mmCIF file of C-alpha atoms in Angstrom:
data_model
loop_
_atom_site.group_PDB
_atom_site.id
_atom_site.type_symbol
_atom_site.label_atom_id
_atom_site.label_comp_id
_atom_site.label_asym_id
_atom_site.label_seq_id
_atom_site.Cartn_x
_atom_site.Cartn_y
_atom_site.Cartn_z
ATOM 1 C CA UNK D 326 7.083 -3.193 -21.695
ATOM 2 C CA UNK D 327 9.624 -1.355 -23.830
ATOM 3 C CA UNK D 328 9.802 2.420 -23.876
ATOM 4 C CA UNK D 329 8.596 2.465 -27.489
ATOM 5 C CA UNK D 330 5.540 0.362 -26.745
ATOM 6 C CA UNK D 331 4.720 2.445 -23.686
ATOM 7 C CA UNK D 332 5.097 5.668 -25.647
ATOM 8 C CA UNK D 333 2.872 4.408 -28.459
ATOM 9 C CA UNK D 334 0.158 3.339 -26.009
ATOM 10 C CA UNK D 335 0.239 6.764 -24.429
ATOM 11 C CA UNK D 336 0.108 8.497 -27.809
ATOM 12 C CA UNK D 337 -2.949 6.427 -28.764
ATOM 13 C CA UNK D 338 -4.712 7.487 -25.576
ATOM 14 C CA UNK D 339 -3.825 11.104 -26.260
ATOM 15 C CA UNK D 340 -5.201 10.842 -29.777
ATOM 16 C CA UNK D 341 -8.514 9.558 -28.388
ATOM 17 C CA UNK D 342 -8.970 12.775 -26.437
ATOM 18 C CA UNK D 343 -7.261 15.214 -28.778
ATOM 19 C CA UNK D 344 -7.793 16.295 -32.375
ATOM 20 C CA UNK D 345 -4.115 15.552 -33.033
ATOM 21 C CA UNK D 346 -3.430 12.178 -34.677
ATOM 22 C CA UNK D 347 -0.870 9.733 -33.310
ATOM 23 C CA UNK D 348 1.783 10.332 -36.025
ATOM 24 C CA UNK D 349 1.674 14.067 -35.307
ATOM 25 C CA UNK D 350 2.165 13.849 -31.528
ATOM 26 C CA UNK D 351 5.651 14.899 -30.385
ATOM 27 C CA UNK D 352 7.301 14.405 -27.022
ATOM 28 C CA UNK D 353 7.798 18.143 -26.678
ATOM 29 C CA UNK D 354 4.094 18.907 -27.166
ATOM 30 C CA UNK D 355 2.230 20.616 -24.368
ATOM 31 C CA UNK D 356 -1.065 19.003 -23.403
ATOM 32 C CA UNK D 357 -3.069 22.219 -23.449
ATOM 33 C CA UNK D 358 -1.463 24.400 -26.073
ATOM 34 C CA UNK D 359 -0.497 21.721 -28.621
ATOM 35 C CA UNK D 360 -2.943 18.887 -28.038
ATOM 36 C CA UNK D 361 -5.876 21.087 -27.014
ATOM 37 C CA UNK D 362 -6.481 19.228 -23.764
ATOM 38 C CA UNK D 363 -7.803 21.508 -21.058
ATOM 39 C CA UNK D 364 -7.074 20.723 -17.416
ATOM 40 C CA UNK D 365 -10.107 18.441 -17.088
ATOM 41 C CA UNK D 366 -9.204 16.496 -20.256
ATOM 42 C CA UNK D 367 -5.600 16.226 -19.097
ATOM 43 C CA UNK D 368 -6.716 14.679 -15.821
ATOM 44 C CA UNK D 369 -8.984 12.300 -17.711
ATOM 45 C CA UNK D 370 -6.055 11.293 -19.892
ATOM 46 C CA UNK D 371 -3.832 10.601 -16.900
ATOM 47 C CA UNK D 372 -6.656 8.713 -15.208
ATOM 48 C CA UNK D 373 -7.102 6.539 -18.333
ATOM 49 C CA UNK D 374 -3.383 5.912 -18.313
ATOM 50 C CA UNK D 375 -3.385 4.937 -14.636
ATOM 51 C CA UNK D 376 -6.272 2.543 -15.206
ATOM 52 C CA UNK D 377 -4.868 0.983 -18.356
ATOM 53 C CA UNK D 378 -1.464 0.370 -16.782
ATOM 54 C CA UNK D 379 -2.873 -0.250 -13.295
ATOM 55 C CA UNK D 380 -0.778 2.497 -11.728
ATOM 56 C CA UNK D 381 -1.483 4.325 -8.493
ATOM 57 C CA UNK D 382 -0.957 7.925 -9.527
ATOM 58 C CA UNK D 383 -2.003 10.516 -6.948
ATOM 59 C CA UNK D 384 -4.221 13.229 -8.401
ATOM 60 C CA UNK D 385 -1.853 15.843 -6.977
ATOM 61 C CA UNK D 386 1.016 14.393 -8.987
ATOM 62 C CA UNK D 387 -1.051 14.095 -12.163
ATOM 63 C CA UNK D 388 -2.037 17.746 -11.851
ATOM 64 C CA UNK D 389 1.602 18.787 -12.279
ATOM 65 C CA UNK D 390 1.955 17.045 -15.668
ATOM 66 C CA UNK D 391 1.679 19.490 -18.547
ATOM 67 C CA UNK D 392 3.529 17.875 -21.466
ATOM 68 C CA UNK D 393 3.640 14.675 -23.485
ATOM 69 C CA UNK D 394 7.156 14.000 -22.198
ATOM 70 C CA UNK D 395 5.982 14.553 -18.638
ATOM 71 C CA UNK D 396 3.166 12.065 -19.169
ATOM 72 C CA UNK D 397 5.534 9.405 -20.485
ATOM 73 C CA UNK D 398 7.990 10.093 -17.681
ATOM 74 C CA UNK D 399 5.260 9.798 -15.056
ATOM 75 C CA UNK D 400 4.133 6.471 -16.520
ATOM 76 C CA UNK D 401 7.724 5.173 -16.628
ATOM 77 C CA UNK D 402 8.327 6.172 -13.025
ATOM 78 C CA UNK D 403 5.176 4.512 -11.728
ATOM 79 C CA UNK D 404 5.741 1.372 -13.786
ATOM 80 C CA UNK D 405 9.212 1.131 -12.253
ATOM 81 C CA UNK D 406 7.735 1.603 -8.772
ATOM 82 C CA UNK D 407 5.163 -1.074 -9.484
ATOM 83 C CA UNK D 408 7.800 -3.497 -10.721
ATOM 84 C CA UNK D 409 9.995 -2.779 -7.698
ATOM 85 C CA UNK D 410 7.068 -3.388 -5.354
ATOM 86 C CA UNK D 411 6.225 -6.652 -7.115
ATOM 87 C CA UNK D 412 9.849 -7.817 -6.866
ATOM 88 C CA UNK D 413 10.192 -7.080 -3.150
ATOM 89 C CA UNK I 986 -29.029 -4.393 10.988
ATOM 90 C CA UNK I 987 -27.594 -4.792 7.506
ATOM 91 C CA UNK I 988 -25.586 -1.834 6.205
ATOM 92 C CA UNK I 989 -27.229 -0.200 3.217
ATOM 93 C CA UNK I 990 -25.779 -0.795 -0.233
ATOM 94 C CA UNK I 991 -25.049 2.636 -1.683
ATOM 95 C CA UNK I 992 -24.130 3.802 -5.176
ATOM 96 C CA UNK I 993 -22.636 7.281 -5.544
ATOM 97 C CA UNK I 994 -23.028 8.742 -9.023
ATOM 98 C CA UNK I 995 -20.365 11.270 -9.904
ATOM 99 C CA UNK I 996 -18.042 9.743 -7.337
ATOM 100 C CA UNK I 997 -14.909 11.115 -9.000
ATOM 101 C CA UNK I 998 -16.123 14.722 -8.941
ATOM 102 C CA UNK I 999 -15.760 17.392 -6.288
ATOM 103 C CA UNK I 1000 -18.800 16.536 -4.194
ATOM 104 C CA UNK I 1001 -18.520 12.877 -5.133
ATOM 105 C CA UNK I 1002 -15.025 12.508 -3.709
ATOM 106 C CA UNK I 1003 -16.034 14.210 -0.481
ATOM 107 C CA UNK I 1004 -19.151 12.045 -0.307
ATOM 108 C CA UNK I 1005 -17.322 8.767 -0.903
ATOM 109 C CA UNK I 1006 -14.844 9.697 1.818
ATOM 110 C CA UNK I 1007 -17.703 10.510 4.192
ATOM 111 C CA UNK I 1008 -19.265 7.101 3.519
ATOM 112 C CA UNK I 1009 -15.936 5.389 4.147
ATOM 113 C CA UNK I 1010 -15.500 7.369 7.367
ATOM 114 C CA UNK I 1011 -18.947 6.148 8.387
ATOM 115 C CA UNK I 1012 -17.855 2.557 7.836
ATOM 116 C CA UNK I 1013 -19.729 2.100 4.556
ATOM 117 C CA UNK I 1014 -18.101 1.208 1.255
ATOM 118 C CA UNK I 1015 -20.170 2.701 -1.564
ATOM 119 C CA UNK I 1016 -20.026 1.658 -5.200
ATOM 120 C CA UNK I 1017 -18.431 4.563 -7.011
ATOM 121 C CA UNK I 1018 -20.241 5.395 -10.236
ATOM 122 C CA UNK I 1019 -17.924 6.834 -12.840
ATOM 123 C CA UNK I 1020 -18.301 7.827 -16.463
ATOM 124 C CA UNK I 1021 -16.328 5.711 -18.941
ATOM 125 C CA UNK I 1022 -13.636 8.347 -19.404
ATOM 126 C CA UNK I 1023 -14.028 10.163 -16.108
ATOM 127 C CA UNK I 1024 -11.099 11.037 -13.902
ATOM 128 C CA UNK I 1025 -10.924 8.414 -11.152
ATOM 129 C CA UNK I 1026 -7.453 9.210 -9.842
ATOM 130 C CA UNK I 1027 -8.955 10.466 -6.597
ATOM 131 C CA UNK I 1028 -10.956 7.254 -6.158
ATOM 132 C CA UNK I 1029 -8.277 4.702 -6.902
ATOM 133 C CA UNK I 1030 -6.723 3.591 -3.674
ATOM 134 C CA UNK I 1031 -9.728 4.472 -1.508
ATOM 135 C CA UNK I 1032 -10.782 0.854 -1.525
ATOM 136 C CA UNK I 1033 -14.314 1.421 -2.774
ATOM 137 C CA UNK I 1034 -15.365 -0.428 -5.948
ATOM 138 C CA UNK I 1035 -15.683 1.529 -9.197
ATOM 139 C CA UNK I 1036 -18.610 0.875 -11.527
ATOM 140 C CA UNK I 1037 -19.200 2.399 -14.950
ATOM 141 C CA UNK I 1038 -22.364 4.503 -15.026
ATOM 142 C CA UNK I 1039 -22.853 5.904 -18.493
ATOM 143 C CA UNK I 1040 -26.034 7.981 -18.720
ATOM 144 C CA UNK I 1041 -26.273 7.208 -22.436
ATOM 145 C CA UNK I 1042 -26.122 3.461 -21.768
ATOM 146 C CA UNK I 1043 -28.995 2.659 -19.389
ATOM 147 C CA UNK I 1044 -27.902 -0.955 -18.995
ATOM 148 C CA UNK I 1045 -24.752 0.259 -17.220
ATOM 149 C CA UNK I 1046 -26.937 2.133 -14.721
ATOM 150 C CA UNK I 1047 -29.211 -0.854 -14.137
ATOM 151 C CA UNK I 1048 -26.195 -3.083 -13.597
ATOM 152 C CA UNK I 1049 -24.540 -0.599 -11.215
ATOM 153 C CA UNK I 1050 -27.765 -0.192 -9.222
ATOM 154 C CA UNK I 1051 -28.529 -3.912 -8.853
ATOM 155 C CA UNK I 1052 -29.102 -4.749 -5.195
ATOM 156 C CA UNK I 1053 -28.548 -1.167 -4.055
ATOM 157 C CA UNK I 1054 -30.661 0.380 -1.321
ATOM 158 C CA UNK I 1055 -29.775 3.975 -2.142
ATOM 159 C CA UNK I 1056 -28.423 5.872 -5.131
ATOM 160 C CA UNK I 1057 -26.775 9.180 -4.278
ATOM 161 C CA UNK I 1058 -26.917 11.259 -7.454
ATOM 162 C CA UNK I 1059 -24.090 13.797 -7.430
ATOM 163 C CA UNK I 1060 -23.674 13.747 -11.196
ATOM 164 C CA UNK I 1061 -26.550 15.823 -12.484
ATOM 165 C CA UNK I 1062 -25.703 17.751 -15.632
ATOM 166 C CA UNK I 1063 -23.665 20.825 -14.821
ATOM 167 C CA UNK I 1064 -23.272 23.150 -17.789
ATOM 168 C CA UNK I 1065 -19.893 24.736 -18.255
ATOM 169 C CA UNK I 1066 -21.512 27.718 -19.908
ATOM 170 C CA UNK I 1067 -24.948 29.273 -19.610
ATOM 171 C CA UNK I 1068 -25.312 29.983 -23.302
ATOM 172 C CA UNK I 1069 -27.622 27.149 -24.396
ATOM 173 C CA UNK I 1070 -30.513 26.887 -21.942
ATOM 174 C CA UNK I 1071 -32.844 24.631 -23.933
ATOM 175 C CA UNK I 1072 -30.157 22.093 -24.787
ATOM 176 C CA UNK I 1073 -28.857 22.183 -21.219
ATOM 177 C CA UNK I 1074 -32.264 21.545 -19.682
ATOM 178 C CA UNK I 1075 -33.087 18.828 -22.217
ATOM 179 C CA UNK I 1076 -29.854 16.993 -21.496
ATOM 180 C CA UNK I 1077 -30.227 17.370 -17.744
ATOM 181 C CA UNK I 1078 -33.771 15.987 -17.816
ATOM 182 C CA UNK I 1079 -32.843 13.116 -20.137
ATOM 183 C CA UNK I 1080 -29.985 12.071 -17.892
ATOM 184 C CA UNK I 1081 -32.169 12.317 -14.783
ATOM 185 C CA UNK I 1082 -34.838 10.216 -16.480
ATOM 186 C CA UNK I 1083 -32.251 7.572 -17.296
ATOM 187 C CA UNK I 1084 -31.174 7.441 -13.656
ATOM 188 C CA UNK I 1085 -34.758 7.253 -12.371
ATOM 189 C CA UNK I 1086 -35.773 4.528 -14.839
ATOM 190 C CA UNK I 1087 -32.699 2.465 -14.046
ATOM 191 C CA UNK I 1088 -33.230 2.872 -10.302
ATOM 192 C CA UNK I 1089 -36.839 1.727 -10.632
ATOM 193 C CA UNK I 1090 -35.856 -1.175 -12.895
ATOM 194 C CA UNK I 1091 -33.249 -2.263 -10.346
ATOM 195 C CA UNK I 1092 -35.748 -1.847 -7.495
ATOM 196 C CA UNK I 1093 -33.706 0.797 -5.675
ATOM 197 C CA UNK I 1094 -35.947 2.141 -2.907
ATOM 198 C CA UNK I 1095 -34.345 5.579 -2.475
ATOM 199 C CA UNK I 1096 -32.661 8.266 -4.561
ATOM 200 C CA UNK I 1097 -30.751 11.066 -2.832
ATOM 201 C CA UNK I 1098 -30.440 13.854 -5.360
ATOM 202 C CA UNK I 1099 -27.899 16.657 -5.063
ATOM 203 C CA UNK I 1100 -29.631 19.831 -6.196
ATOM 204 C CA UNK I 1101 -28.699 23.399 -5.261
ATOM 205 C CA UNK I 1102 -29.863 26.349 -3.225
ATOM 206 C CA UNK I 1103 -30.543 27.885 -6.655
ATOM 207 C CA UNK I 1104 -33.953 26.215 -6.389
ATOM 208 C CA UNK I 1105 -34.752 27.854 -3.063
ATOM 209 C CA UNK I 1106 -37.134 30.749 -3.533
ATOM 210 C CA UNK I 1107 -36.622 33.923 -1.479
ATOM 211 C CA UNK I 1108 -39.092 35.044 1.160
ATOM 212 C CA UNK I 1109 -39.929 38.662 1.781
ATOM 213 C CA UNK I 1110 -39.299 38.920 5.495
ATOM 214 C CA UNK I 1111 -37.574 35.776 6.632
ATOM 215 C CA UNK I 1112 -34.869 33.364 5.571
ATOM 216 C CA UNK I 1113 -36.012 30.682 3.141
ATOM 217 C CA UNK I 1114 -36.383 27.109 4.245
ATOM 218 C CA UNK I 1115 -37.063 23.750 2.650
ATOM 219 C CA UNK I 1116 -40.659 24.673 1.873
ATOM 220 C CA UNK I 1117 -39.575 27.424 -0.476
ATOM 221 C CA UNK I 1118 -39.309 26.192 -4.042
ATOM 222 C CA UNK I 1119 -39.972 28.494 -6.964
ATOM 223 C CA UNK I 1120 -43.532 27.924 -8.171
ATOM 224 C CA UNK I 1121 -42.463 28.538 -11.761
ATOM 225 C CA UNK I 1122 -39.109 28.194 -13.448
ATOM 226 C CA UNK I 1123 -36.794 31.167 -12.735
ATOM 227 C CA UNK I 1124 -36.124 32.911 -16.010
ATOM 228 C CA UNK I 1125 -32.905 34.742 -15.250
ATOM 229 C CA UNK I 1126 -30.358 32.089 -16.135
ATOM 230 C CA UNK I 1127 -29.605 28.616 -17.397
ATOM 231 C CA UNK I 1128 -28.255 27.240 -14.131
ATOM 232 C CA UNK I 1129 -31.308 28.184 -12.089
ATOM 233 C CA UNK I 1130 -33.629 26.962 -14.841
ATOM 234 C CA UNK I 1131 -31.837 23.630 -15.094
ATOM 235 C CA UNK I 1132 -31.866 23.007 -11.362
ATOM 236 C CA UNK I 1133 -35.523 24.012 -11.079
ATOM 237 C CA UNK I 1134 -36.509 21.668 -13.914
ATOM 238 C CA UNK I 1135 -34.675 18.770 -12.328
ATOM 239 C CA UNK I 1136 -36.263 19.292 -8.917
ATOM 240 C CA UNK I 1137 -39.642 19.906 -10.496
ATOM 241 C CA UNK I 1138 -39.371 16.568 -12.297
ATOM 242 C CA UNK I 1139 -38.419 14.827 -9.060
ATOM 243 C CA UNK I 1140 -41.500 16.165 -7.289
ATOM 244 C CA UNK I 1141 -43.611 14.154 -9.733
ATOM 245 C CA UNK I 1142 -41.683 10.945 -9.123
ATOM 246 C CA UNK I 1143 -43.850 8.359 -7.437
ATOM 247 C CA UNK I 1144 -41.988 5.151 -8.148
ATOM 248 C CA UNK I 1145 -39.302 5.472 -5.476
ATOM 249 C CA UNK I 1146 -38.508 7.654 -2.471
ATOM 250 C CA UNK I 1147 -36.714 10.841 -3.493
ATOM 251 C CA UNK I 1148 -34.688 12.960 -1.090
ATOM 252 C CA UNK I 1149 -33.308 16.274 -2.330
ATOM 253 C CA UNK I 1150 -30.245 17.979 -0.853
ATOM 254 C CA UNK I 1151 -29.770 21.658 -1.641
ATOM 255 C CA UNK I 1152 -26.177 22.644 -0.896
ATOM 256 C CA UNK I 1153 -25.032 26.266 -1.025
ATOM 257 C CA UNK I 1154 -21.734 27.272 -2.694
ATOM 258 C CA UNK I 1155 -19.457 24.324 -1.965
ATOM 259 C CA UNK I 1156 -15.841 24.908 -1.059
ATOM 260 C CA UNK I 1157 -13.176 22.528 0.128
ATOM 261 C CA UNK I 1158 -10.648 19.976 -1.063
ATOM 262 C CA UNK I 1159 -10.989 17.943 -4.293
ATOM 263 C CA UNK I 1160 -12.557 20.684 -6.426
ATOM 264 C CA UNK I 1161 -10.231 19.550 -9.198
ATOM 265 C CA UNK I 1162 -12.334 21.003 -11.989
ATOM 266 C CA UNK I 1163 -12.024 24.338 -10.155
ATOM 267 C CA UNK I 1164 -15.676 25.218 -9.811
ATOM 268 C CA UNK I 1165 -16.562 27.472 -6.907
ATOM 269 C CA UNK I 1166 -12.917 27.549 -5.891
ATOM 270 C CA UNK I 1167 -12.165 29.542 -9.058
ATOM 271 C CA UNK I 1168 -12.822 32.525 -6.790
ATOM 272 C CA UNK I 1169 -10.035 31.372 -4.488
ATOM 273 C CA UNK I 1170 -7.604 30.525 -7.277
ATOM 274 C CA UNK I 1171 -8.090 33.862 -9.024
ATOM 275 C CA UNK I 1172 -7.748 35.834 -5.805
ATOM 276 C CA UNK I 1173 -4.697 33.926 -4.621
ATOM 277 C CA UNK I 1174 -3.043 34.468 -8.002
ATOM 278 C CA UNK I 1175 -3.500 38.200 -7.688
ATOM 279 C CA UNK I 1176 -6.322 38.456 -10.230
ATOM 280 C CA UNK I 1177 -9.366 39.079 -8.051
ATOM 281 C CA UNK I 1178 -12.434 38.277 -10.095
ATOM 282 C CA UNK I 1179 -15.122 40.679 -11.245
ATOM 283 C CA UNK I 1180 -18.322 40.073 -9.331
ATOM 284 C CA UNK I 1181 -21.803 41.511 -8.878
ATOM 285 C CA UNK I 1182 -23.372 42.934 -5.755
ATOM 286 C CA UNK I 1183 -25.047 40.236 -3.740
ATOM 287 C CA UNK I 1184 -24.444 37.392 -1.380
ATOM 288 C CA UNK I 1185 -22.638 34.080 -1.308
ATOM 289 C CA UNK I 1186 -23.603 31.401 1.161
ATOM 290 C CA UNK I 1187 -20.882 28.827 1.592
ATOM 291 C CA UNK I 1188 -20.778 25.274 2.815
ATOM 292 C CA UNK I 1189 -17.860 22.905 3.257
ATOM 293 C CA UNK I 1190 -18.012 20.046 0.740
ATOM 294 C CA UNK I 1191 -16.968 17.639 3.492
ATOM 295 C CA UNK I 1192 -20.047 18.674 5.483
ATOM 296 C CA UNK I 1193 -22.171 18.096 2.396
ATOM 297 C CA UNK I 1194 -20.673 14.615 2.157
ATOM 298 C CA UNK I 1195 -21.640 13.893 5.745
ATOM 299 C CA UNK I 1196 -25.132 15.218 5.124
ATOM 300 C CA UNK I 1197 -25.546 12.930 2.115
ATOM 301 C CA UNK I 1198 -24.502 9.958 4.253
ATOM 302 C CA UNK I 1199 -27.184 10.926 6.742
ATOM 303 C CA UNK I 1200 -29.817 11.279 4.021
ATOM 304 C CA UNK I 1201 -28.812 7.941 2.537
ATOM 305 C CA UNK I 1202 -28.849 6.028 5.784
ATOM 306 C CA UNK I 1203 -31.621 7.675 7.812
ATOM 307 C CA UNK I 1204 -34.778 5.636 8.219
ATOM 308 C CA UNK I 1205 -36.926 8.739 7.784
ATOM 309 C CA UNK I 1206 -35.022 11.485 5.983
ATOM 310 C CA UNK I 1207 -36.664 14.794 5.117
ATOM 311 C CA UNK I 1208 -37.832 15.174 1.520
ATOM 312 C CA UNK I 1209 -35.692 18.257 1.010
ATOM 313 C CA UNK I 1210 -32.797 19.638 3.013
ATOM 314 C CA UNK I 1211 -30.902 22.908 2.722
ATOM 315 C CA UNK I 1212 -27.174 22.570 3.431
ATOM 316 C CA UNK I 1213 -25.757 26.000 4.110
ATOM 317 C CA UNK I 1214 -23.420 27.626 6.553
ATOM 318 C CA UNK I 1215 -22.211 31.215 6.483
ATOM 319 C CA UNK I 1216 -23.594 33.959 4.248
ATOM 320 C CA UNK I 1217 -21.265 36.713 3.070
ATOM 321 C CA UNK I 1218 -21.582 39.873 1.102
ATOM 322 C CA UNK I 1219 -19.774 38.765 -2.070
ATOM 323 C CA UNK I 1220 -17.473 41.784 -2.161
ATOM 324 C CA UNK I 1221 -16.600 41.540 1.519
ATOM 325 C CA UNK I 1222 -15.822 37.861 1.093
ATOM 326 C CA UNK I 1223 -13.414 38.673 -1.744
ATOM 327 C CA UNK I 1224 -11.808 41.428 0.352
ATOM 328 C CA UNK I 1225 -11.280 38.892 3.130
ATOM 329 C CA UNK I 1226 -9.833 36.357 0.687
ATOM 330 C CA UNK I 1227 -7.492 38.951 -0.823
ATOM 331 C CA UNK I 1228 -6.179 39.718 2.665
ATOM 332 C CA UNK I 1229 -5.810 36.012 3.376
ATOM 333 C CA UNK I 1230 -3.681 35.417 0.285
ATOM 334 C CA UNK I 1231 -1.791 38.705 0.401
ATOM 335 C CA UNK I 1232 -3.370 39.663 -2.924
ATOM 336 C CA UNK I 1233 -4.603 42.998 -4.299
ATOM 337 C CA UNK I 1234 -8.124 43.956 -3.224
ATOM 338 C CA UNK I 1235 -10.971 43.036 -5.568
ATOM 339 C CA UNK I 1236 -12.476 45.507 -8.022
ATOM 340 C CA UNK I 1237 -15.703 47.236 -7.022
ATOM 341 C CA UNK I 1238 -18.815 45.128 -7.194
ATOM 342 C CA UNK I 1239 -20.748 45.444 -10.436
ATOM 343 C CA UNK I 1240 -24.433 46.175 -10.744
ATOM 344 C CA UNK I 1241 -26.372 43.075 -11.699
ATOM 345 C CA UNK I 1242 -27.012 43.979 -15.332
ATOM 346 C CA UNK I 1243 -23.406 44.999 -15.953
ATOM 347 C CA UNK I 1244 -22.235 41.720 -14.426
ATOM 348 C CA UNK I 1245 -24.630 39.721 -16.599
ATOM 349 C CA UNK I 1246 -23.419 41.477 -19.752
ATOM 350 C CA UNK I 1247 -19.788 40.951 -18.817
ATOM 351 C CA UNK I 1248 -20.323 37.281 -17.949
ATOM 352 C CA UNK I 1249 -22.189 36.609 -21.194
ATOM 353 C CA UNK I 1250 -19.403 38.260 -23.199
ATOM 354 C CA UNK I 1251 -16.765 36.264 -21.368
ATOM 355 C CA UNK I 1252 -18.602 32.979 -21.805
ATOM 356 C CA UNK I 1253 -19.004 33.520 -25.557
ATOM 357 C CA UNK I 1254 -15.301 34.343 -25.815
ATOM 358 C CA UNK I 1255 -14.332 31.341 -23.684
ATOM 359 C CA UNK I 1256 -16.383 29.041 -25.903
ATOM 360 C CA UNK I 1257 -14.428 30.283 -28.922
ATOM 361 C CA UNK I 1258 -11.030 29.912 -27.309
ATOM 362 C CA UNK I 1259 -11.658 26.834 -25.165
ATOM 363 C CA UNK I 1260 -10.724 28.816 -22.066
ATOM 364 C CA UNK I 1261 -12.643 29.815 -18.963
ATOM 365 C CA UNK I 1262 -14.719 32.877 -18.283
ATOM 366 C CA UNK I 1263 -13.275 34.995 -15.470
ATOM 367 C CA UNK I 1264 -16.879 35.659 -14.505
ATOM 368 C CA UNK I 1265 -19.342 32.822 -15.118
ATOM 369 C CA UNK I 1266 -22.965 33.739 -15.750
ATOM 370 C CA UNK I 1267 -24.032 31.017 -13.328
ATOM 371 C CA UNK I 1268 -22.050 32.710 -10.562
ATOM 372 C CA UNK I 1269 -23.561 36.094 -11.344
ATOM 373 C CA UNK I 1270 -27.070 34.659 -11.125
ATOM 374 C CA UNK I 1271 -26.290 32.803 -7.923
ATOM 375 C CA UNK I 1272 -24.872 35.900 -6.231
ATOM 376 C CA UNK I 1273 -27.528 38.324 -7.458
ATOM 377 C CA UNK I 1274 -30.437 36.024 -6.631
ATOM 378 C CA UNK I 1275 -29.051 34.464 -3.461
ATOM 379 C CA UNK I 1276 -31.828 34.166 -0.877
ATOM 380 C CA UNK I 1277 -31.184 34.255 2.836
ATOM 381 C CA UNK I 1278 -31.201 30.639 3.936
ATOM 382 C CA UNK I 1279 -32.483 28.920 7.030
ATOM 383 C CA UNK I 1280 -30.509 25.703 7.482
ATOM 384 C CA UNK I 1281 -31.882 24.989 10.943
ATOM 385 C CA UNK I 1282 -33.515 21.760 9.828
ATOM 386 C CA UNK I 1283 -30.138 20.294 8.903
ATOM 387 C CA UNK I 1284 -28.757 21.309 12.293
ATOM 388 C CA UNK I 1285 -31.740 19.755 14.029
ATOM 389 C CA UNK I 1286 -30.776 16.479 12.352
ATOM 390 C CA UNK I 1287 -27.383 16.661 14.034
ATOM 391 C CA UNK I 1288 -25.402 18.064 11.116
ATOM 392 C CA UNK I 1289 -22.691 20.553 11.954
ATOM 393 C CA UNK I 1290 -20.857 22.995 9.734
ATOM 394 C CA UNK I 1291 -17.180 23.811 9.810
ATOM 395 C CA UNK I 1292 -16.319 27.515 9.912
ATOM 396 C CA UNK I 1293 -15.084 28.981 6.633
ATOM 397 C CA UNK I 1294 -11.570 29.319 8.049
ATOM 398 C CA UNK I 1295 -11.361 25.530 8.438
ATOM 399 C CA UNK I 1296 -12.673 25.052 4.929
ATOM 400 C CA UNK I 1297 -10.110 27.448 3.506
ATOM 401 C CA UNK I 1298 -7.264 25.830 5.452
ATOM 402 C CA UNK I 1299 -8.208 22.446 4.011
ATOM 403 C CA UNK I 1300 -8.551 23.886 0.521
ATOM 404 C CA UNK I 1301 -5.190 25.668 0.770
ATOM 405 C CA UNK I 1302 -3.426 22.484 1.777
ATOM 406 C CA UNK I 1303 -4.977 20.517 -1.091
ATOM 407 C CA UNK I 1304 -4.546 23.334 -3.623
ATOM 408 C CA UNK I 1305 -0.854 23.647 -2.809
ATOM 409 C CA UNK I 1306 -0.383 19.952 -3.526
ATOM 410 C CA UNK I 1307 -2.364 20.324 -6.760
ATOM 411 C CA UNK I 1308 -0.306 23.301 -7.889
ATOM 412 C CA UNK I 1309 -3.361 25.565 -7.890
ATOM 413 C CA UNK I 1310 -1.683 27.693 -5.240
ATOM 414 C CA UNK I 1311 1.920 28.558 -5.910
ATOM 415 C CA UNK I 1312 2.939 29.353 -2.346
ATOM 416 C CA UNK I 1313 1.539 29.087 1.163
ATOM 417 C CA UNK I 1314 -0.476 32.103 2.222
ATOM 418 C CA UNK I 1315 1.339 34.753 4.229
ATOM 419 C CA UNK I 1316 1.709 33.872 7.903
ATOM 420 C CA UNK I 1317 -0.019 36.940 9.309
ATOM 421 C CA UNK I 1318 -2.849 37.331 6.822
ATOM 422 C CA UNK I 1319 -6.504 36.934 7.699
#
């Protein structure tokens, strides 16, 4: 999956939970302040992401994510781990 | 003997996660009921199957319950605010009805329902036990009224066996929505919360999980079981917590009415801003109206309770990993 496709999938998930539409979501946005996702919604978002991409994201790690960029970065990192595990 | 098939509703929540882990520790692999968009990060990797249980889609409940011997219901409606009692009670009852109907349709013989000590009525001269349920709905707050209505409805249920667990204030790991542990978070962050005069009875959520396993698997469980460990004066508990986390001491305890007014103001403000109330009305009502509890029946069934210090150690360790605590507590604190 390319970075662009991954980012767009994540933005679509964010838009499902937020009042902000996909075209208006920016990488620098903060989940709470800019997208209006409280801590529970943020965890739900990251859980949706983990399920959709079949990633094993520990809750403790997800709890540290506070921005759109951090969400994308977390997904990238776990996808890379998953691919590395599949290749080994 | 065949192991029972168990469904845990609300498996991804605070009590749910502790309950699923207790079932796994007991060698049972429950089906983990989750809402369509619920957070299941804590469940993934545990090895227990996830099933969608949407209370607005009864067919998902019937499907999840098919072939089950027990449904453990740890997902009863839990209002974030106490500002809309009628709507809260109506939703709670509708969701409970959906669970009961689906359980009956799927021929589930037993429901273990997680209630609260909020339904336990006080006695004049002795601690309250399982026989003490308010005869009429308590009128002082939404949380008590909701819990009473749910238990009251269950007492009329004749289609399947119903077992009710009444846990006290649950503390421990996996409180990721920061419910009762809001007291710990606020204190540890140096903002000790306002609080009324009264009492808090605590119980470790891991012990509640073990109790729910017992109630689900026992051949003859009690109809109602109080799960409670240590009772504390609320202010003294906060003083102890402040010492533990090297934080400033808490403010003086408020009189009940002042606490209610403050909590109501804070909840209305939090609803406008999307934030949290530093003092939840539910907590005020629980502290002010906390009865003394007799949990001897649970102990007679072989249940044991961890001391609060063990509970707090486990919570600290988890909260540090979650970023809820910024630093380990001071070495020489309480």
